[in-house]
Short mmCIF file of N, CA, C and O in Angstrom, two decimals:
data_model
loop_
_atom_site.label_atom_id
_atom_site.label_comp_id
_atom_site.label_asym_id
_atom_site.label_seq_id
_atom_site.Cartn_x
_atom_site.Cartn_y
_atom_site.Cartn_z
N MET A 10 -22.90 -8.95 -47.42
CA MET A 10 -22.25 -9.86 -46.49
C MET A 10 -23.10 -9.97 -45.23
O MET A 10 -23.39 -9.00 -44.57
N SER A 11 -23.52 -11.15 -44.92
CA SER A 11 -24.35 -11.33 -43.73
C SER A 11 -23.48 -11.76 -42.56
O SER A 11 -22.57 -12.56 -42.70
N GLU A 12 -23.79 -11.19 -41.42
CA GLU A 12 -23.06 -11.54 -40.21
C GLU A 12 -23.87 -12.54 -39.40
O GLU A 12 -25.09 -12.46 -39.36
N THR A 13 -23.18 -13.44 -38.76
CA THR A 13 -23.88 -14.38 -37.90
C THR A 13 -24.17 -13.72 -36.57
O THR A 13 -23.60 -12.68 -36.23
N VAL A 14 -25.03 -14.35 -35.81
CA VAL A 14 -25.34 -13.85 -34.47
C VAL A 14 -24.07 -13.80 -33.63
O VAL A 14 -23.84 -12.84 -32.89
N ALA A 15 -23.21 -14.81 -33.76
CA ALA A 15 -21.96 -14.84 -32.99
C ALA A 15 -21.07 -13.65 -33.36
O ALA A 15 -20.46 -13.03 -32.48
N ASP A 16 -21.02 -13.32 -34.65
CA ASP A 16 -20.22 -12.16 -35.08
C ASP A 16 -20.79 -10.87 -34.50
O ASP A 16 -20.04 -9.99 -34.08
N LEU A 17 -22.09 -10.76 -34.49
CA LEU A 17 -22.73 -9.56 -33.93
C LEU A 17 -22.47 -9.46 -32.43
O LEU A 17 -22.21 -8.37 -31.91
N GLU A 18 -22.51 -10.59 -31.73
CA GLU A 18 -22.23 -10.60 -30.30
C GLU A 18 -20.79 -10.19 -30.03
O GLU A 18 -20.51 -9.45 -29.09
N LYS A 19 -19.85 -10.67 -30.85
CA LYS A 19 -18.45 -10.29 -30.70
C LYS A 19 -18.28 -8.79 -30.92
O LYS A 19 -17.53 -8.13 -30.18
N ALA A 20 -18.94 -8.27 -31.93
CA ALA A 20 -18.85 -6.84 -32.21
C ALA A 20 -19.39 -6.03 -31.03
O ALA A 20 -18.81 -5.02 -30.63
N LYS A 21 -20.49 -6.51 -30.44
CA LYS A 21 -21.08 -5.83 -29.28
C LYS A 21 -20.11 -5.88 -28.10
O LYS A 21 -19.89 -4.88 -27.42
N MET A 22 -19.50 -7.05 -27.86
CA MET A 22 -18.53 -7.18 -26.77
C MET A 22 -17.34 -6.27 -26.98
O MET A 22 -16.82 -5.68 -26.03
N ASN A 23 -16.91 -6.16 -28.23
CA ASN A 23 -15.77 -5.30 -28.53
C ASN A 23 -16.08 -3.85 -28.14
O ASN A 23 -15.23 -3.16 -27.59
N LEU A 24 -17.31 -3.41 -28.39
CA LEU A 24 -17.72 -2.06 -28.02
C LEU A 24 -17.81 -1.89 -26.50
O LEU A 24 -17.68 -0.78 -26.00
N GLU A 25 -18.04 -2.98 -25.79
CA GLU A 25 -18.18 -2.93 -24.33
C GLU A 25 -16.86 -3.16 -23.60
O GLU A 25 -16.82 -3.14 -22.38
N THR A 26 -15.79 -3.38 -24.34
CA THR A 26 -14.48 -3.60 -23.76
C THR A 26 -13.76 -2.27 -23.63
O THR A 26 -13.80 -1.45 -24.53
N SER A 27 -13.13 -2.08 -22.48
CA SER A 27 -12.39 -0.83 -22.29
C SER A 27 -11.29 -1.04 -21.27
O SER A 27 -11.23 -2.06 -20.59
N THR A 28 -10.44 -0.04 -21.17
CA THR A 28 -9.44 -0.07 -20.11
C THR A 28 -10.07 0.56 -18.87
O THR A 28 -10.92 1.45 -18.96
N ILE A 29 -9.67 0.03 -17.73
CA ILE A 29 -10.20 0.50 -16.46
C ILE A 29 -9.12 0.32 -15.40
O ILE A 29 -8.38 -0.69 -15.44
N PRO A 30 -9.00 1.24 -14.48
CA PRO A 30 -8.02 1.04 -13.40
C PRO A 30 -8.37 -0.23 -12.61
O PRO A 30 -9.54 -0.45 -12.27
N TRP A 31 -7.35 -1.03 -12.35
CA TRP A 31 -7.57 -2.26 -11.60
C TRP A 31 -8.24 -1.97 -10.26
O TRP A 31 -9.08 -2.72 -9.79
N SER A 32 -7.90 -0.84 -9.66
CA SER A 32 -8.46 -0.48 -8.35
C SER A 32 -10.00 -0.43 -8.38
O SER A 32 -10.64 -0.69 -7.37
N GLU A 33 -10.58 -0.15 -9.54
CA GLU A 33 -12.04 -0.10 -9.65
C GLU A 33 -12.68 -1.49 -9.75
O GLU A 33 -13.90 -1.61 -9.66
N LEU A 34 -11.84 -2.49 -9.94
CA LEU A 34 -12.36 -3.86 -10.06
C LEU A 34 -12.10 -4.71 -8.82
O LEU A 34 -12.38 -5.90 -8.80
N GLN A 35 -11.58 -4.09 -7.76
CA GLN A 35 -11.23 -4.82 -6.53
C GLN A 35 -12.40 -5.62 -5.97
O GLN A 35 -12.22 -6.73 -5.49
N ARG A 36 -13.59 -5.04 -5.99
CA ARG A 36 -14.74 -5.75 -5.40
C ARG A 36 -15.07 -7.03 -6.18
O ARG A 36 -15.50 -8.02 -5.60
N PHE A 37 -14.84 -7.02 -7.49
CA PHE A 37 -15.07 -8.23 -8.28
C PHE A 37 -14.01 -9.27 -7.97
O PHE A 37 -14.30 -10.47 -7.87
N PHE A 38 -12.77 -8.81 -7.78
CA PHE A 38 -11.69 -9.71 -7.39
C PHE A 38 -12.01 -10.34 -6.03
O PHE A 38 -11.92 -11.56 -5.85
N ALA A 39 -12.43 -9.51 -5.08
CA ALA A 39 -12.75 -9.99 -3.73
C ALA A 39 -13.89 -11.00 -3.75
O ALA A 39 -13.91 -11.92 -2.93
N ALA A 40 -14.81 -10.85 -4.69
CA ALA A 40 -15.94 -11.77 -4.81
C ALA A 40 -15.60 -13.01 -5.63
O ALA A 40 -16.44 -13.90 -5.81
N GLY A 41 -14.36 -13.10 -6.13
CA GLY A 41 -13.96 -14.25 -6.94
C GLY A 41 -14.51 -14.22 -8.35
O GLY A 41 -14.60 -15.25 -9.01
N LEU A 42 -14.84 -13.04 -8.83
CA LEU A 42 -15.47 -12.91 -10.16
C LEU A 42 -14.55 -12.33 -11.22
O LEU A 42 -14.96 -12.18 -12.37
N ALA A 43 -13.31 -12.02 -10.85
CA ALA A 43 -12.35 -11.48 -11.82
C ALA A 43 -11.56 -12.62 -12.43
O ALA A 43 -10.93 -13.41 -11.73
N ILE A 44 -11.62 -12.71 -13.75
CA ILE A 44 -10.96 -13.78 -14.49
C ILE A 44 -9.84 -13.19 -15.33
O ILE A 44 -10.07 -12.30 -16.15
N ALA A 45 -8.62 -13.68 -15.12
CA ALA A 45 -7.46 -13.22 -15.88
C ALA A 45 -7.37 -14.00 -17.19
O ALA A 45 -7.54 -15.21 -17.22
N VAL A 46 -7.08 -13.26 -18.25
CA VAL A 46 -6.91 -13.84 -19.58
C VAL A 46 -5.47 -13.58 -20.01
O VAL A 46 -5.00 -12.44 -19.95
N ALA A 47 -4.78 -14.64 -20.41
CA ALA A 47 -3.37 -14.52 -20.81
C ALA A 47 -3.21 -13.54 -21.96
O ALA A 47 -4.09 -13.41 -22.82
N ASP A 48 -2.07 -12.88 -21.99
CA ASP A 48 -1.79 -11.86 -23.00
C ASP A 48 -1.87 -12.41 -24.42
O ASP A 48 -2.23 -11.68 -25.34
N GLU A 49 -1.51 -13.68 -24.60
CA GLU A 49 -1.48 -14.23 -25.96
C GLU A 49 -2.87 -14.54 -26.52
O GLU A 49 -3.01 -14.84 -27.70
N LEU A 50 -3.88 -14.49 -25.68
CA LEU A 50 -5.24 -14.75 -26.13
C LEU A 50 -5.97 -13.46 -26.50
O LEU A 50 -5.66 -12.39 -25.97
N ASP A 51 -6.93 -13.57 -27.38
CA ASP A 51 -7.79 -12.45 -27.76
C ASP A 51 -8.90 -12.34 -26.72
O ASP A 51 -9.71 -13.26 -26.57
N LEU A 52 -8.91 -11.24 -26.00
CA LEU A 52 -9.89 -11.05 -24.92
C LEU A 52 -11.33 -11.20 -25.42
O LEU A 52 -12.16 -11.82 -24.75
N ILE A 53 -11.62 -10.66 -26.59
CA ILE A 53 -12.98 -10.73 -27.14
C ILE A 53 -13.34 -12.18 -27.49
O ILE A 53 -14.46 -12.62 -27.24
N GLU A 54 -12.40 -12.93 -28.03
CA GLU A 54 -12.67 -14.34 -28.34
C GLU A 54 -12.95 -15.13 -27.07
O GLU A 54 -13.87 -15.94 -27.01
N VAL A 55 -12.16 -14.89 -26.03
CA VAL A 55 -12.38 -15.58 -24.76
C VAL A 55 -13.75 -15.20 -24.19
O VAL A 55 -14.52 -16.07 -23.78
N ALA A 56 -14.07 -13.92 -24.21
CA ALA A 56 -15.37 -13.47 -23.71
C ALA A 56 -16.50 -14.11 -24.50
O ALA A 56 -17.51 -14.54 -23.93
N SER A 57 -16.31 -14.21 -25.80
CA SER A 57 -17.33 -14.83 -26.65
C SER A 57 -17.55 -16.29 -26.28
O SER A 57 -18.69 -16.76 -26.18
N GLN A 58 -16.48 -17.01 -26.03
CA GLN A 58 -16.60 -18.43 -25.67
C GLN A 58 -17.24 -18.60 -24.29
O GLN A 58 -18.00 -19.54 -24.06
N PHE A 59 -16.95 -17.67 -23.37
CA PHE A 59 -17.63 -17.68 -22.07
C PHE A 59 -19.13 -17.45 -22.28
O PHE A 59 -19.95 -18.15 -21.70
N ALA A 60 -19.47 -16.46 -23.10
CA ALA A 60 -20.88 -16.13 -23.33
C ALA A 60 -21.62 -17.28 -24.01
O ALA A 60 -22.81 -17.50 -23.73
N LEU A 61 -20.94 -18.01 -24.89
CA LEU A 61 -21.55 -19.15 -25.57
C LEU A 61 -21.58 -20.40 -24.68
O LEU A 61 -22.11 -21.42 -25.08
N ASP A 62 -20.98 -20.29 -23.49
CA ASP A 62 -20.87 -21.41 -22.55
C ASP A 62 -20.16 -22.60 -23.20
O ASP A 62 -20.57 -23.75 -23.04
N ASN A 63 -19.09 -22.29 -23.93
CA ASN A 63 -18.30 -23.32 -24.60
C ASN A 63 -17.37 -23.95 -23.57
O ASN A 63 -16.19 -23.60 -23.47
N LYS A 64 -17.90 -24.88 -22.82
CA LYS A 64 -17.16 -25.50 -21.72
C LYS A 64 -15.86 -26.15 -22.19
O LYS A 64 -14.85 -26.09 -21.50
N ARG A 65 -15.89 -26.78 -23.35
CA ARG A 65 -14.71 -27.48 -23.85
C ARG A 65 -13.55 -26.51 -24.07
O ARG A 65 -12.42 -26.77 -23.65
N GLN A 66 -13.82 -25.39 -24.73
CA GLN A 66 -12.76 -24.43 -25.00
C GLN A 66 -12.29 -23.74 -23.72
O GLN A 66 -11.09 -23.59 -23.50
N VAL A 67 -13.23 -23.34 -22.88
CA VAL A 67 -12.86 -22.67 -21.63
C VAL A 67 -12.03 -23.61 -20.76
O VAL A 67 -11.02 -23.22 -20.18
N GLU A 68 -12.43 -24.87 -20.69
CA GLU A 68 -11.68 -25.86 -19.92
C GLU A 68 -10.26 -26.03 -20.47
O GLU A 68 -9.30 -26.16 -19.71
N ALA A 69 -10.13 -26.01 -21.79
CA ALA A 69 -8.79 -26.14 -22.40
C ALA A 69 -7.92 -24.96 -21.98
O ALA A 69 -6.73 -25.14 -21.65
N TRP A 70 -8.47 -23.76 -22.01
CA TRP A 70 -7.71 -22.59 -21.57
C TRP A 70 -7.36 -22.67 -20.08
O TRP A 70 -6.26 -22.32 -19.68
N LEU A 71 -8.32 -23.13 -19.27
CA LEU A 71 -8.06 -23.30 -17.84
C LEU A 71 -6.92 -24.28 -17.62
O LEU A 71 -5.99 -24.01 -16.85
N ASN A 72 -6.98 -25.43 -18.28
CA ASN A 72 -5.96 -26.46 -18.12
C ASN A 72 -4.59 -26.00 -18.60
O ASN A 72 -3.56 -26.43 -18.07
N ALA A 73 -4.57 -25.11 -19.58
CA ALA A 73 -3.30 -24.57 -20.11
C ALA A 73 -2.79 -23.40 -19.28
O ALA A 73 -1.71 -22.88 -19.54
N GLY A 74 -3.57 -22.98 -18.29
CA GLY A 74 -3.17 -21.85 -17.46
C GLY A 74 -3.31 -20.51 -18.16
O GLY A 74 -2.71 -19.52 -17.74
N GLN A 75 -4.10 -20.46 -19.22
CA GLN A 75 -4.27 -19.23 -19.98
C GLN A 75 -5.46 -18.40 -19.50
O GLN A 75 -5.57 -17.23 -19.85
N VAL A 76 -6.34 -19.01 -18.73
CA VAL A 76 -7.52 -18.35 -18.18
C VAL A 76 -7.68 -18.87 -16.76
O VAL A 76 -7.48 -20.06 -16.51
N GLY A 77 -8.03 -18.01 -15.85
CA GLY A 77 -8.28 -18.43 -14.47
C GLY A 77 -8.54 -17.24 -13.58
O GLY A 77 -8.41 -16.08 -14.01
N HIS A 78 -8.91 -17.52 -12.37
CA HIS A 78 -9.15 -16.44 -11.41
C HIS A 78 -7.88 -15.60 -11.27
O HIS A 78 -6.77 -16.14 -11.28
N VAL A 79 -8.05 -14.30 -11.14
CA VAL A 79 -6.91 -13.42 -10.90
C VAL A 79 -6.27 -13.85 -9.58
O VAL A 79 -6.96 -13.99 -8.57
N SER A 80 -4.98 -14.08 -9.62
CA SER A 80 -4.27 -14.53 -8.41
C SER A 80 -4.04 -13.36 -7.46
O SER A 80 -4.05 -12.19 -7.88
N ASP A 81 -3.82 -13.69 -6.20
CA ASP A 81 -3.48 -12.65 -5.22
C ASP A 81 -2.23 -11.89 -5.65
O ASP A 81 -2.16 -10.67 -5.52
N ALA A 82 -1.23 -12.63 -6.17
CA ALA A 82 0.02 -12.00 -6.60
C ALA A 82 -0.22 -11.02 -7.74
O ALA A 82 0.32 -9.91 -7.74
N GLN A 83 -1.04 -11.42 -8.72
CA GLN A 83 -1.32 -10.54 -9.85
C GLN A 83 -2.09 -9.31 -9.39
O GLN A 83 -1.77 -8.18 -9.78
N ALA A 84 -3.09 -9.52 -8.55
CA ALA A 84 -3.88 -8.39 -8.03
C ALA A 84 -2.98 -7.42 -7.26
O ALA A 84 -3.08 -6.21 -7.45
N SER A 85 -2.09 -7.95 -6.44
CA SER A 85 -1.17 -7.10 -5.67
C SER A 85 -0.24 -6.31 -6.59
O SER A 85 0.03 -5.13 -6.36
N ALA A 86 0.26 -6.97 -7.63
CA ALA A 86 1.15 -6.29 -8.58
C ALA A 86 0.41 -5.16 -9.29
O ALA A 86 0.97 -4.07 -9.48
N TRP A 87 -0.82 -5.40 -9.70
CA TRP A 87 -1.60 -4.36 -10.38
C TRP A 87 -1.89 -3.20 -9.44
O TRP A 87 -1.85 -2.05 -9.84
N VAL A 88 -2.17 -3.50 -8.17
CA VAL A 88 -2.41 -2.44 -7.19
C VAL A 88 -1.13 -1.62 -6.99
O VAL A 88 -1.15 -0.39 -7.03
N ALA A 89 -0.01 -2.31 -6.78
CA ALA A 89 1.27 -1.64 -6.52
C ALA A 89 1.68 -0.74 -7.69
O ALA A 89 2.24 0.33 -7.49
N ALA A 90 1.37 -1.18 -8.92
CA ALA A 90 1.75 -0.41 -10.11
C ALA A 90 0.67 0.59 -10.53
O ALA A 90 0.86 1.31 -11.50
N ASP A 91 -0.44 0.62 -9.79
CA ASP A 91 -1.58 1.47 -10.15
C ASP A 91 -1.96 1.23 -11.61
O ASP A 91 -2.14 2.16 -12.40
N SER A 92 -2.07 -0.06 -11.96
CA SER A 92 -2.30 -0.48 -13.35
C SER A 92 -3.74 -0.33 -13.78
O SER A 92 -4.67 -0.39 -12.98
N SER A 93 -3.88 -0.21 -15.09
CA SER A 93 -5.18 -0.35 -15.74
C SER A 93 -5.15 -1.67 -16.48
O SER A 93 -4.08 -2.18 -16.84
N VAL A 94 -6.32 -2.24 -16.70
CA VAL A 94 -6.45 -3.51 -17.42
C VAL A 94 -7.53 -3.35 -18.48
O VAL A 94 -8.38 -2.47 -18.41
N TRP A 95 -7.46 -4.22 -19.50
CA TRP A 95 -8.57 -4.35 -20.43
C TRP A 95 -9.62 -5.17 -19.72
O TRP A 95 -9.29 -6.16 -19.04
N ALA A 96 -10.87 -4.81 -19.84
CA ALA A 96 -11.92 -5.56 -19.15
C ALA A 96 -13.19 -5.63 -19.99
O ALA A 96 -13.50 -4.71 -20.75
N VAL A 97 -13.87 -6.72 -19.83
CA VAL A 97 -15.18 -6.91 -20.45
C VAL A 97 -16.01 -7.79 -19.51
O VAL A 97 -15.48 -8.69 -18.86
N VAL A 98 -17.28 -7.49 -19.41
CA VAL A 98 -18.17 -8.23 -18.51
C VAL A 98 -18.90 -9.30 -19.29
O VAL A 98 -19.49 -9.03 -20.35
N VAL A 99 -18.83 -10.52 -18.78
CA VAL A 99 -19.66 -11.63 -19.24
C VAL A 99 -20.26 -12.18 -17.96
O VAL A 99 -19.64 -12.96 -17.26
N LYS A 100 -21.44 -11.68 -17.62
CA LYS A 100 -22.03 -11.96 -16.31
C LYS A 100 -21.99 -13.44 -15.98
O LYS A 100 -22.33 -14.26 -16.83
N PRO A 101 -21.58 -13.76 -14.77
CA PRO A 101 -21.25 -12.88 -13.66
C PRO A 101 -19.78 -12.45 -13.63
O PRO A 101 -19.34 -11.79 -12.71
N TRP A 102 -19.01 -12.83 -14.65
CA TRP A 102 -17.57 -12.65 -14.64
C TRP A 102 -17.16 -11.29 -15.20
O TRP A 102 -17.82 -10.73 -16.07
N VAL A 103 -16.00 -10.83 -14.73
CA VAL A 103 -15.31 -9.69 -15.34
C VAL A 103 -13.98 -10.27 -15.84
O VAL A 103 -13.14 -10.67 -15.04
N LEU A 104 -13.84 -10.33 -17.15
CA LEU A 104 -12.61 -10.84 -17.74
C LEU A 104 -11.64 -9.69 -17.89
O LEU A 104 -12.01 -8.62 -18.38
N VAL A 105 -10.40 -9.90 -17.46
CA VAL A 105 -9.38 -8.85 -17.49
C VAL A 105 -8.11 -9.35 -18.15
O VAL A 105 -7.80 -10.54 -18.11
N GLN A 106 -7.41 -8.41 -18.74
CA GLN A 106 -6.15 -8.74 -19.41
C GLN A 106 -5.20 -7.55 -19.22
O GLN A 106 -5.66 -6.40 -19.17
N ASN A 107 -3.92 -7.84 -19.15
CA ASN A 107 -2.93 -6.76 -19.02
C ASN A 107 -3.16 -5.70 -20.09
O ASN A 107 -3.43 -6.03 -21.24
N TYR A 108 -3.03 -4.47 -19.69
CA TYR A 108 -3.12 -3.36 -20.64
C TYR A 108 -1.72 -2.84 -20.86
O TYR A 108 -1.00 -2.53 -19.92
N ARG A 109 -1.33 -2.80 -22.10
CA ARG A 109 0.00 -2.28 -22.45
C ARG A 109 -0.19 -1.09 -23.37
O ARG A 109 -0.87 -1.19 -24.38
N ASN A 110 0.43 0.01 -22.99
CA ASN A 110 0.31 1.24 -23.80
C ASN A 110 1.02 1.06 -25.11
O ASN A 110 2.01 0.55 -25.28
#
């Protein structure tokens, strides 16, 4: 079974995805580089589309409110709850998603 380059990139991103305390990502939020991904989306798929620069798909998610900059309200809630998030880096962005135990 041969894997495509896109499949290999997704596998690599999956290995680079982890949970991290939101407090450690504050500087990325302050710089406008933290991107929230809706719970119903697959974080790795979203990261893959960002990495492929698939403007059409990313724009569709943006328009649907499923992807966008982390809001002040969300950041405050994560700080107040001392939350961790799932995160993956797709330079220059840090994509984050709610972490549920």
